[in-house]
PDB file of C-alpha atoms and ligand atoms in Angstrom:
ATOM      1  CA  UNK T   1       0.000   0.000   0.000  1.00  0.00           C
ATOM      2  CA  UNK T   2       2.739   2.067   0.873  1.00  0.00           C
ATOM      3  CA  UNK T   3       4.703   1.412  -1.970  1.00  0.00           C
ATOM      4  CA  UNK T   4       1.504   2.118  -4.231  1.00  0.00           C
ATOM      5  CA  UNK T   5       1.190   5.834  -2.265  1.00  0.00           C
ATOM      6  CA  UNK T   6       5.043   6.428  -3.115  1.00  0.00           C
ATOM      7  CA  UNK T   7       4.537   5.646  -6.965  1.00  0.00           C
ATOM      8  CA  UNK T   8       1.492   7.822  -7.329  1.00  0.00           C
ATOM      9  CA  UNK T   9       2.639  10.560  -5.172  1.00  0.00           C
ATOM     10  CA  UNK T  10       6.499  10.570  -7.231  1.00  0.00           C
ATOM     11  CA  UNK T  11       4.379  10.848 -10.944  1.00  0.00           C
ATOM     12  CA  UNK T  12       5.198   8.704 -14.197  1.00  0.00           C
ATOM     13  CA  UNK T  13       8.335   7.528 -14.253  1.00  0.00           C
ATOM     14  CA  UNK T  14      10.537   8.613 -17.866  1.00  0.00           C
ATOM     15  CA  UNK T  15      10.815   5.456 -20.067  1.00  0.00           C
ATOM     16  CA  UNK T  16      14.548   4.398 -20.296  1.00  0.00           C
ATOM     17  CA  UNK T  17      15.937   5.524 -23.514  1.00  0.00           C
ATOM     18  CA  UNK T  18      16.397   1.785 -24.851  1.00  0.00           C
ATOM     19  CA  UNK T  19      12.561   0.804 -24.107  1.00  0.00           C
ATOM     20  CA  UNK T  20      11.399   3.743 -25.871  1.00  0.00           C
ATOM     21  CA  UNK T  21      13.533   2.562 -28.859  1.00  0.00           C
ATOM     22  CA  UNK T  22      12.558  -0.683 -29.113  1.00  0.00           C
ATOM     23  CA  UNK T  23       8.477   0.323 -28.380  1.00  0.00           C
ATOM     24  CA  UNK T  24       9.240   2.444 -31.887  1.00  0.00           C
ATOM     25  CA  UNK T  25      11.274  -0.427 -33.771  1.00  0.00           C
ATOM     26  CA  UNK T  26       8.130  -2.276 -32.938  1.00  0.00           C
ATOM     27  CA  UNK T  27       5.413   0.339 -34.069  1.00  0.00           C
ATOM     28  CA  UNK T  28       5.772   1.569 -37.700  1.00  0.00           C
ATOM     29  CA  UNK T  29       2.918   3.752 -38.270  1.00  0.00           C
ATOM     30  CA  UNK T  30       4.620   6.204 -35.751  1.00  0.00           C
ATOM     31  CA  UNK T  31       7.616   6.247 -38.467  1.00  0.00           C
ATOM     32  CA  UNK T  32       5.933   9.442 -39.406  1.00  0.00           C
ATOM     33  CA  UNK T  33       5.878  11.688 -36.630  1.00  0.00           C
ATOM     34  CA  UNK T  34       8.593  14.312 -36.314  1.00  0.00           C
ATOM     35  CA  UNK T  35      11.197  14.282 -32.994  1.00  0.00           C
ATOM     36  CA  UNK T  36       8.861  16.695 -31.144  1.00  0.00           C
ATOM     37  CA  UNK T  37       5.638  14.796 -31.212  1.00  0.00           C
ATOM     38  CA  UNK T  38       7.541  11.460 -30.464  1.00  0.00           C
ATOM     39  CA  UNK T  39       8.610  12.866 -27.474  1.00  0.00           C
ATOM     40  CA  UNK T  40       5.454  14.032 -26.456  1.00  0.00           C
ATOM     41  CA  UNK T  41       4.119  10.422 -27.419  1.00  0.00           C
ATOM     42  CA  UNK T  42       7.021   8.962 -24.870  1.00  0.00           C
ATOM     43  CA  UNK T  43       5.705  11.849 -21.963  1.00  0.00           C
ATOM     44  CA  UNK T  44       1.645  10.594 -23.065  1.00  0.00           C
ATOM     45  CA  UNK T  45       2.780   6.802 -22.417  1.00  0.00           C
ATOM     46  CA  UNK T  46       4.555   7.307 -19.241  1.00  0.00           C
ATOM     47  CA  UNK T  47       1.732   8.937 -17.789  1.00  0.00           C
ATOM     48  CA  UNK T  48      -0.619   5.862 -19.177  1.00  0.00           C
ATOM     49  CA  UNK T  49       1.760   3.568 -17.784  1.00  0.00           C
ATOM     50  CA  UNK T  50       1.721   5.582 -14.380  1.00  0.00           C
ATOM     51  CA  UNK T  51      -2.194   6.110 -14.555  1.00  0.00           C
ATOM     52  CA  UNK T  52      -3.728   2.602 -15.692  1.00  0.00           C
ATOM     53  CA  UNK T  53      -3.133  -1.258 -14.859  1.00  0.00           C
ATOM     54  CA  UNK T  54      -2.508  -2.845 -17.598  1.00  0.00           C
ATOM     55  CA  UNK T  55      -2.985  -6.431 -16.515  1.00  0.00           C
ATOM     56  CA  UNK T  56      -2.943 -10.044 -18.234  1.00  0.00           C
ATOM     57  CA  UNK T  57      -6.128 -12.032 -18.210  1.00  0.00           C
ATOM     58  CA  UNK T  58      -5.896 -16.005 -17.575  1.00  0.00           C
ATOM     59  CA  UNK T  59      -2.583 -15.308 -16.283  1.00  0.00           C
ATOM     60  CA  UNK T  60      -1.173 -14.139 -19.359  1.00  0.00           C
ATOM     61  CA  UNK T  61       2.306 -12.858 -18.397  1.00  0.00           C
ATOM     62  CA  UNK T  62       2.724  -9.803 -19.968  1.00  0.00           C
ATOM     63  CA  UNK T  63       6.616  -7.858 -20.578  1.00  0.00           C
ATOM     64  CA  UNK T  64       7.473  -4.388 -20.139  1.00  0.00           C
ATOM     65  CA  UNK T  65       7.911  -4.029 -23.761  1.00  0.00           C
ATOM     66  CA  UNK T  66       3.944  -5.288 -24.005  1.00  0.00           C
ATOM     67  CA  UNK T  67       2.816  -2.734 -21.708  1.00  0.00           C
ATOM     68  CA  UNK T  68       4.790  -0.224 -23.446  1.00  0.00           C
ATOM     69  CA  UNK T  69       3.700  -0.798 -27.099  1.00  0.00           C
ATOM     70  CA  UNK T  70      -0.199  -1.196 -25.629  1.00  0.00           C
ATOM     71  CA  UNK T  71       0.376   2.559 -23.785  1.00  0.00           C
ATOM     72  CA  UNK T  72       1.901   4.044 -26.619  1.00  0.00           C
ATOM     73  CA  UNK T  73      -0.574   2.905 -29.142  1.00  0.00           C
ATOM     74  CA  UNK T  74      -3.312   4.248 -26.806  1.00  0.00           C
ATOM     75  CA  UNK T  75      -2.201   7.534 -26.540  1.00  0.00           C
ATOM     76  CA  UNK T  76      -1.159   7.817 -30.127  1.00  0.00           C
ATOM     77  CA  UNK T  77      -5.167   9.006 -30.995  1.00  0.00           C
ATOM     78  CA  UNK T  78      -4.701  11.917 -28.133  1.00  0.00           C
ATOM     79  CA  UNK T  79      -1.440  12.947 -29.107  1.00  0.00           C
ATOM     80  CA  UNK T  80      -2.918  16.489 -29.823  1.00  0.00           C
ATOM     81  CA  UNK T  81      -6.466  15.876 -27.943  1.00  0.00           C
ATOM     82  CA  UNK T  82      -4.265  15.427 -25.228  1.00  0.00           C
ATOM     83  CA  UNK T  83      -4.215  13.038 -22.229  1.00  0.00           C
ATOM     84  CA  UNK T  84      -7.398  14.175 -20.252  1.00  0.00           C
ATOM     85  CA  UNK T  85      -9.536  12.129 -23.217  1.00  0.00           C
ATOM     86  CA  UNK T  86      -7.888   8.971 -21.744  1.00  0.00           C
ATOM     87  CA  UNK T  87      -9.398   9.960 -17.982  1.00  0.00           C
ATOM     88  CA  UNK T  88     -11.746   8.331 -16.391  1.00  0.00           C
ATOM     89  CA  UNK T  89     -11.350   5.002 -16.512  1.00  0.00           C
ATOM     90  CA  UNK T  90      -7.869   2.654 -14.947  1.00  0.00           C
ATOM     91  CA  UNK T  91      -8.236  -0.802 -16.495  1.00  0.00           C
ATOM     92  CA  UNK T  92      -6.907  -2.484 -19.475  1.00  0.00           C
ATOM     93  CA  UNK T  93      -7.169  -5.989 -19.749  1.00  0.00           C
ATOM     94  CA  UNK T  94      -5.000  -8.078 -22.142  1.00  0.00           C
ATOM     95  CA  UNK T  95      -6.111 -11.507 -23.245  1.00  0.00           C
ATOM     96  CA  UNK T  96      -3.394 -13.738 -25.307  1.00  0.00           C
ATOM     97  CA  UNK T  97      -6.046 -14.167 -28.167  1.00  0.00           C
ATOM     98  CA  UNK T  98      -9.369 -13.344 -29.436  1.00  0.00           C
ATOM     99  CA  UNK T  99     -11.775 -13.980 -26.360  1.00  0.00           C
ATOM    100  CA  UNK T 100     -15.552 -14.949 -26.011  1.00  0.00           C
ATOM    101  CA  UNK T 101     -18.314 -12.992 -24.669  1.00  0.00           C
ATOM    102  CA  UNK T 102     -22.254 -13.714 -24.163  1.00  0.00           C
ATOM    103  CA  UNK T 103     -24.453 -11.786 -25.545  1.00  0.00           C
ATOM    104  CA  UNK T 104     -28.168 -11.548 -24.540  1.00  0.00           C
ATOM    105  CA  UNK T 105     -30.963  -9.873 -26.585  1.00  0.00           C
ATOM    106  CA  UNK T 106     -34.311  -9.271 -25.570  1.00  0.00           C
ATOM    107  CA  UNK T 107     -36.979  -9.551 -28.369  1.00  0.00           C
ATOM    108  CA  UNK T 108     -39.913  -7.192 -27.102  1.00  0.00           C
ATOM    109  CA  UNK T 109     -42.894  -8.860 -29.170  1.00  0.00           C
ATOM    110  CA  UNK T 110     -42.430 -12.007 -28.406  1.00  0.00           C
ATOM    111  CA  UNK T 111     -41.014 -11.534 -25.535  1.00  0.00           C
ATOM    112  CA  UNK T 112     -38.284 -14.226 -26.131  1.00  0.00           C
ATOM    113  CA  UNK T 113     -34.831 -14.035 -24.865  1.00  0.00           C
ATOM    114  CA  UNK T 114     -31.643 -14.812 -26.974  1.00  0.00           C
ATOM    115  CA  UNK T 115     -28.237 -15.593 -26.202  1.00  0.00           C
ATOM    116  CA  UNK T 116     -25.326 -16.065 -28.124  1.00  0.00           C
ATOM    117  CA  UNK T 117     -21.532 -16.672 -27.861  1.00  0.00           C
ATOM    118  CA  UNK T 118     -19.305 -13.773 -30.069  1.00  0.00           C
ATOM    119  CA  UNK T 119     -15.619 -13.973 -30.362  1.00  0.00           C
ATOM    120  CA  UNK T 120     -14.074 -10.690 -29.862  1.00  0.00           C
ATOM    121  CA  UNK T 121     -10.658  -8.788 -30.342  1.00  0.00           C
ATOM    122  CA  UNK T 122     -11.393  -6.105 -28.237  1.00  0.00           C
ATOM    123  CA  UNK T 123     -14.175  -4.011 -26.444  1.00  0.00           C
ATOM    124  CA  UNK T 124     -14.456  -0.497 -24.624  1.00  0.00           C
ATOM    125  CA  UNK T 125     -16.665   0.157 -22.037  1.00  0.00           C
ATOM    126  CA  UNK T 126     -17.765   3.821 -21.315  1.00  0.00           C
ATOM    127  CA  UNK T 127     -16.424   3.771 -17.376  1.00  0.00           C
ATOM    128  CA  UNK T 128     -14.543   0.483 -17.472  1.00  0.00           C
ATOM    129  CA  UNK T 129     -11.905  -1.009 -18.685  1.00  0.00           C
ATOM    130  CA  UNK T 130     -10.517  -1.356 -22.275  1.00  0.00           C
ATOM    131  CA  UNK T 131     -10.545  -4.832 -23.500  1.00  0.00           C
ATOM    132  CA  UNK T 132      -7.767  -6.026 -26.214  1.00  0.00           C
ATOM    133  CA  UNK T 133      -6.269  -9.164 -27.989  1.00  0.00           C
ATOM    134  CA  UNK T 134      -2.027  -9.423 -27.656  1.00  0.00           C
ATOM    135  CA  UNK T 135      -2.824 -11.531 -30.788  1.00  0.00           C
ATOM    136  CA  UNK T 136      -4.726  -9.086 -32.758  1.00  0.00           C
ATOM    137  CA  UNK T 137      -1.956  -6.475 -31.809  1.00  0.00           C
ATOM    138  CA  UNK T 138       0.716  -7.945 -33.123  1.00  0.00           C
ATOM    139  CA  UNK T 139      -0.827  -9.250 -36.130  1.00  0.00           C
ATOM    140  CA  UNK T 140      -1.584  -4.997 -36.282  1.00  0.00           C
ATOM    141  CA  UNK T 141       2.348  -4.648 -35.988  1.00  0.00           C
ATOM    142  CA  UNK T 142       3.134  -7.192 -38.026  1.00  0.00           C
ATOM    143  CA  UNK T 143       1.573  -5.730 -40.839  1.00  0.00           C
ATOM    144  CA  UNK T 144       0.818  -2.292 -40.111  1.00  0.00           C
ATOM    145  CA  UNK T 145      -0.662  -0.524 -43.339  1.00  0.00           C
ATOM    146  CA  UNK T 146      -3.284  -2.934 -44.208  1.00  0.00           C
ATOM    147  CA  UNK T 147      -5.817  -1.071 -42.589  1.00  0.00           C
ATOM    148  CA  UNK T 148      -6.392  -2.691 -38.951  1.00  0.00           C
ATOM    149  CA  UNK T 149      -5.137  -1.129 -35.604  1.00  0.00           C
ATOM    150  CA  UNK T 150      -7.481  -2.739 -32.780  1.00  0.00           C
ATOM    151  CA  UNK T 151      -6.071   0.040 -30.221  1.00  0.00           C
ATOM    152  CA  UNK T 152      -6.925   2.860 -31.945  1.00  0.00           C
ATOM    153  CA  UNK T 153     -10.499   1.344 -32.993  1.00  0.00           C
ATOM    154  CA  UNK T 154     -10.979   0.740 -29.458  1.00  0.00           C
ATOM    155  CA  UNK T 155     -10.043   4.003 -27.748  1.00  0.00           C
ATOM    156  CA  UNK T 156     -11.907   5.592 -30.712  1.00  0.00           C
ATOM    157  CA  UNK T 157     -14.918   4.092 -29.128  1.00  0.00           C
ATOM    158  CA  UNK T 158     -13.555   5.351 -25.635  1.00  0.00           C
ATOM    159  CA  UNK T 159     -13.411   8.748 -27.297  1.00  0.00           C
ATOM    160  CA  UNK T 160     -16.766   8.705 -28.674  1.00  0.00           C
ATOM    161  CA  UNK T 161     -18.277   7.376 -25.562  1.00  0.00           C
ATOM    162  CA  UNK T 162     -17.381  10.816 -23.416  1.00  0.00           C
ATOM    163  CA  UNK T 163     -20.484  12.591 -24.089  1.00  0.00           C
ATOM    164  CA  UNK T 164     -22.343   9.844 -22.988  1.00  0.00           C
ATOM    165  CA  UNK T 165     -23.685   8.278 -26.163  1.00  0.00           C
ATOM    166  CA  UNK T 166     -21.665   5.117 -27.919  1.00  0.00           C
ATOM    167  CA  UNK T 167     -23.138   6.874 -31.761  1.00  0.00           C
ATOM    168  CA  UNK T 168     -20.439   7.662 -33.457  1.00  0.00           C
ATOM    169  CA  UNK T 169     -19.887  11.409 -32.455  1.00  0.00           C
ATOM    170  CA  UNK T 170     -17.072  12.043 -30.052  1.00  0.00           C
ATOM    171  CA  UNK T 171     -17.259  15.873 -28.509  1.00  0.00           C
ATOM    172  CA  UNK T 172     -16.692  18.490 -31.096  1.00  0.00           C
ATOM    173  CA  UNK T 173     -15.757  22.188 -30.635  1.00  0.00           C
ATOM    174  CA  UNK T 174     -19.050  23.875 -32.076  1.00  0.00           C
ATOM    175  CA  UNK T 175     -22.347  23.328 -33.589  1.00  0.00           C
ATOM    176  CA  UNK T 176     -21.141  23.950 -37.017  1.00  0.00           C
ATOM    177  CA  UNK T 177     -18.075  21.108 -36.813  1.00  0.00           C
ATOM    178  CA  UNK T 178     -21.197  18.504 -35.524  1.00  0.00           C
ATOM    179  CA  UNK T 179     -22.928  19.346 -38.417  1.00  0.00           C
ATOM    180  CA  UNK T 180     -20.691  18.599 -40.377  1.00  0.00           C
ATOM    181  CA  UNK T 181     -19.494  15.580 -39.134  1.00  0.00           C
ATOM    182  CA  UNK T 182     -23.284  14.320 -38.807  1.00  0.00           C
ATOM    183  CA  UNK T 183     -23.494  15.209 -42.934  1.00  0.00           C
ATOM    184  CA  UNK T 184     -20.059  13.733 -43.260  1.00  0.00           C
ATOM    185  CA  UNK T 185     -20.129  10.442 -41.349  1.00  0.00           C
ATOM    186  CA  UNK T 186     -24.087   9.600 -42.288  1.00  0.00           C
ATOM    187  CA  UNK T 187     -23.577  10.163 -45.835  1.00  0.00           C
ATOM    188  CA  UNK T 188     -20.443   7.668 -46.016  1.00  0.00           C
ATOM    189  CA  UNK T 189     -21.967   5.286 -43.764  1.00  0.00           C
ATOM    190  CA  UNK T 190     -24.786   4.409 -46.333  1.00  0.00           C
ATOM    191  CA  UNK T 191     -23.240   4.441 -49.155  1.00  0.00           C
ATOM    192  CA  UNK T 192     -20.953   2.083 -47.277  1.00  0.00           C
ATOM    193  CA  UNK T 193     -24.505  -0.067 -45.928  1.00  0.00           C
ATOM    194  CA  UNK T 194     -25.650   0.158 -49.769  1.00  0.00           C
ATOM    195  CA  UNK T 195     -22.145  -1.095 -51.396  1.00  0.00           C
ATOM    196  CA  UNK T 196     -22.026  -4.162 -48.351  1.00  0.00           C
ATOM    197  CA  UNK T 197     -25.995  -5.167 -48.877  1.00  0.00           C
ATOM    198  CA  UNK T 198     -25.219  -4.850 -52.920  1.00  0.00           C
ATOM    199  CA  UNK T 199     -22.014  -7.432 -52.274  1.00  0.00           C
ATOM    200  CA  UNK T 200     -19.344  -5.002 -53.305  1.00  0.00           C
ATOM    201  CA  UNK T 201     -15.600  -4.615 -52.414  1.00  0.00           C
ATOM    202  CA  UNK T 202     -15.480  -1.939 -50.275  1.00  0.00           C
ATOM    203  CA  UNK T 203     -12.434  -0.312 -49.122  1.00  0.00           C
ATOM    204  CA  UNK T 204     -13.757   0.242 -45.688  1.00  0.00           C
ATOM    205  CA  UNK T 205     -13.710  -2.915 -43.919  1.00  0.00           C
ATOM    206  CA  UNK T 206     -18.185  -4.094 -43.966  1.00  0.00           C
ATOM    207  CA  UNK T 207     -17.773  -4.112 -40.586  1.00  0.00           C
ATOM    208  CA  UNK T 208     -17.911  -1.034 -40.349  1.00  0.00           C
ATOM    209  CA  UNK T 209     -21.768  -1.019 -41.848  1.00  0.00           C
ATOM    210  CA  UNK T 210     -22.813  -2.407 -38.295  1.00  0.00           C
ATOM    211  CA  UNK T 211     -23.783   0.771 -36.712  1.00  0.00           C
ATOM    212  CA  UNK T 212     -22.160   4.320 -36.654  1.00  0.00           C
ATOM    213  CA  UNK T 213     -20.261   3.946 -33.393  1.00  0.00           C
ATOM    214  CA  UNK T 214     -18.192   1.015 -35.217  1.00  0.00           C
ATOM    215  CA  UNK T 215     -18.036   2.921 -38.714  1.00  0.00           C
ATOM    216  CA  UNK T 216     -16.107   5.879 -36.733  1.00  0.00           C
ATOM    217  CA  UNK T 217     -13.748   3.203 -35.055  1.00  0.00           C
ATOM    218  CA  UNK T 218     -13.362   1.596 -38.358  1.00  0.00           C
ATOM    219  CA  UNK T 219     -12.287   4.823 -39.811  1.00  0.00           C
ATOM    220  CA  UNK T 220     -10.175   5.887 -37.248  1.00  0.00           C
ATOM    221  CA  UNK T 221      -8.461   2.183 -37.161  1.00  0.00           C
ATOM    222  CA  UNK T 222      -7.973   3.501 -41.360  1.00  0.00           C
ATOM    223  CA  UNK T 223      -6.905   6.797 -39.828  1.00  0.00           C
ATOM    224  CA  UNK T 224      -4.214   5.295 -37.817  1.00  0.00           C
ATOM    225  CA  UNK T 225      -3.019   2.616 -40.298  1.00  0.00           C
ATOM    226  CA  UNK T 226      -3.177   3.422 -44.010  1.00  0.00           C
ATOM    227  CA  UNK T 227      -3.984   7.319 -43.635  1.00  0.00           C
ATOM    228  CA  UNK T 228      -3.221   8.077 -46.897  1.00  0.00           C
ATOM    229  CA  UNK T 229      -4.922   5.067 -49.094  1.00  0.00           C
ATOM    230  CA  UNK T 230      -8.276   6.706 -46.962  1.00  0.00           C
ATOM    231  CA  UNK T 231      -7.349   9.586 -48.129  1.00  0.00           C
ATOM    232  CA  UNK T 232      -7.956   8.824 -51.228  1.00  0.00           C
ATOM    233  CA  UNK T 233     -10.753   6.778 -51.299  1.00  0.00           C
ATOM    234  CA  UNK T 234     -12.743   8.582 -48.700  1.00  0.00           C
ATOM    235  CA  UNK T 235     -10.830  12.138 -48.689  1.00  0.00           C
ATOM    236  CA  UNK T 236     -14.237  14.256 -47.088  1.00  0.00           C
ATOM    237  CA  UNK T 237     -13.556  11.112 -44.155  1.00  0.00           C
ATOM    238  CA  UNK T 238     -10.019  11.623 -43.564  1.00  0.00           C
ATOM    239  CA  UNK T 239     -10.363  15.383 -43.575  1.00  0.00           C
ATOM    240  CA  UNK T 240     -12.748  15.452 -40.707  1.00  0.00           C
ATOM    241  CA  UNK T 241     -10.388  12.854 -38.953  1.00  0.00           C
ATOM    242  CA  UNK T 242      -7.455  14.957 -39.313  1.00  0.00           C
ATOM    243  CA  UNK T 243      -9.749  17.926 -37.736  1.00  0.00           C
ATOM    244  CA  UNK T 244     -10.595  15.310 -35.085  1.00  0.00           C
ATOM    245  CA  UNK T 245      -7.806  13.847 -33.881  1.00  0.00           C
ATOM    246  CA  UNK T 246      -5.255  17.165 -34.715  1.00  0.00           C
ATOM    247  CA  UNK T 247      -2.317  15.029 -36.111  1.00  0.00           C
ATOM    248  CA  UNK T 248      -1.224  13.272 -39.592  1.00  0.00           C
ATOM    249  CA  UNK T 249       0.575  10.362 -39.541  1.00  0.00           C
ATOM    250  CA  UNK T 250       2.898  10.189 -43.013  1.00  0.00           C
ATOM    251  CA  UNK T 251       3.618   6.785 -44.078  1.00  0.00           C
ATOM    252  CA  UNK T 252       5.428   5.723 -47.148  1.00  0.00           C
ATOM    253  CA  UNK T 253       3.018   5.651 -49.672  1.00  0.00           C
TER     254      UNK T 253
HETATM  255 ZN1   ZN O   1     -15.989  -1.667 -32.198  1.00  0.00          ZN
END
């Protein structure tokens, strides 16, 4: 208890020099930030180290190098937003691999109750804990530009969840830039729903089609992964993102 009082009364502690390095050699889509905002990543995921438990479900022993990569991806999406969008909340809990949840449904008419089994990579709840898959994160890392980052989809959702309503709309400045993100975000998300239910590619992954809250973690998973292929598929998207989220992430195209 004691020891616990010390930590949180002496602040983050810096990340050694080598950790940082090797949480970068690990994380390519940061390639693109200049020496400033790196640094100000490295000061974000001390603090998230400092502020949250990031702890192993099952008993799944977890490294400092995990913890580190899982910080600094979370706080890449409030690099500019800044670290009081991660408050709130303490808990992130790691499973090795995709995990299982039941779900229950409750069909008003008939008054019937449903349950079902769904395999997840990750989940955010609005005062709890964020939920991820070391699996999915690595196979993020491993390939990095093909569109996926499960941390940033998840804190997206965390993000959006802070006015109180999981629906796709995190806080905004003004009326005018929720208006325009309402036009924005609607108007891609069906034509996305039409192109899935008319079996087309998309370049959007169809999951997003599920419900607004998942098309702006979808995007922002896009955002933080292959900015500038979204760019130019979805460029009205990506401009509202960069608005959003305040930084561009330059990858090799
Ligand atoms: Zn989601």
């Amino acid at each position: 208890m004691l020891q616990w009082l010390r930590r949180r009364i002496a602040g983050p502690e810096p990340i050694a020099e080598a950790d940082w390095r090797a949480a970068c050699a690990a994380i390519a889509v940061i390639d693109g930030l200049d020496g400033q905002a790196l640094e100000r990543l490295r000061t974000l995921a001390a603090r998230f180290l400092h502020d949250k438990d990031i702890v192993g479900a099952h008993d799944l022993a977890l490294t400092g190098h995990d913890r580190l990569v899982i910080a600094t991806l979370a706080c890449l999406p409030v690099l500019s937003l800044g670290y009081d969008w991660l408050a709130g909340w303490r808990q992130v809990i790691v499973y090795g691999d995709a995990f299982r949840v039941r779900r229950q449904w409750h069909d008003e008419e008939s008054g019937v109750v449903s349950e079902a089994d769904d395999w997840l990579a990750g989940e955010a709840w609005q005062h709890g804990p964020l939920v991820l898959s070391l699996a999915d994160i690595q196979a993020d890392l491993d390939d990095p530009h093909a569109g996926f980052n499960l941390v940033a989809h998840e804190v997206a959702h965390k993000l959006d969840m802070l006015d109180g309503h999981s629906d796709g709309v995190p806080p905004l400045p003004d009326r005018p830039r929720r208006q325009r993100w309402l036009a924005t975000f609607q108007g891609a998300f069906d034509g996305l729903r039409a192109e899935v239910d008319a079996g087309r590619d998309t370049f959007l992954d169809p999951y997003a089609a599920e419900a607004p809250d998942e098309f702006f973690a979808v995007v922002s998973e896009a955002y933080f992964s292959c900015p500038q292929a979204l760019a130019a598929a979805h460029p009205d998207l990506h401009g509202e993102l960069r608005a959003f989220y305040g930084i561009e992430l330059r990858l090799p195209a």
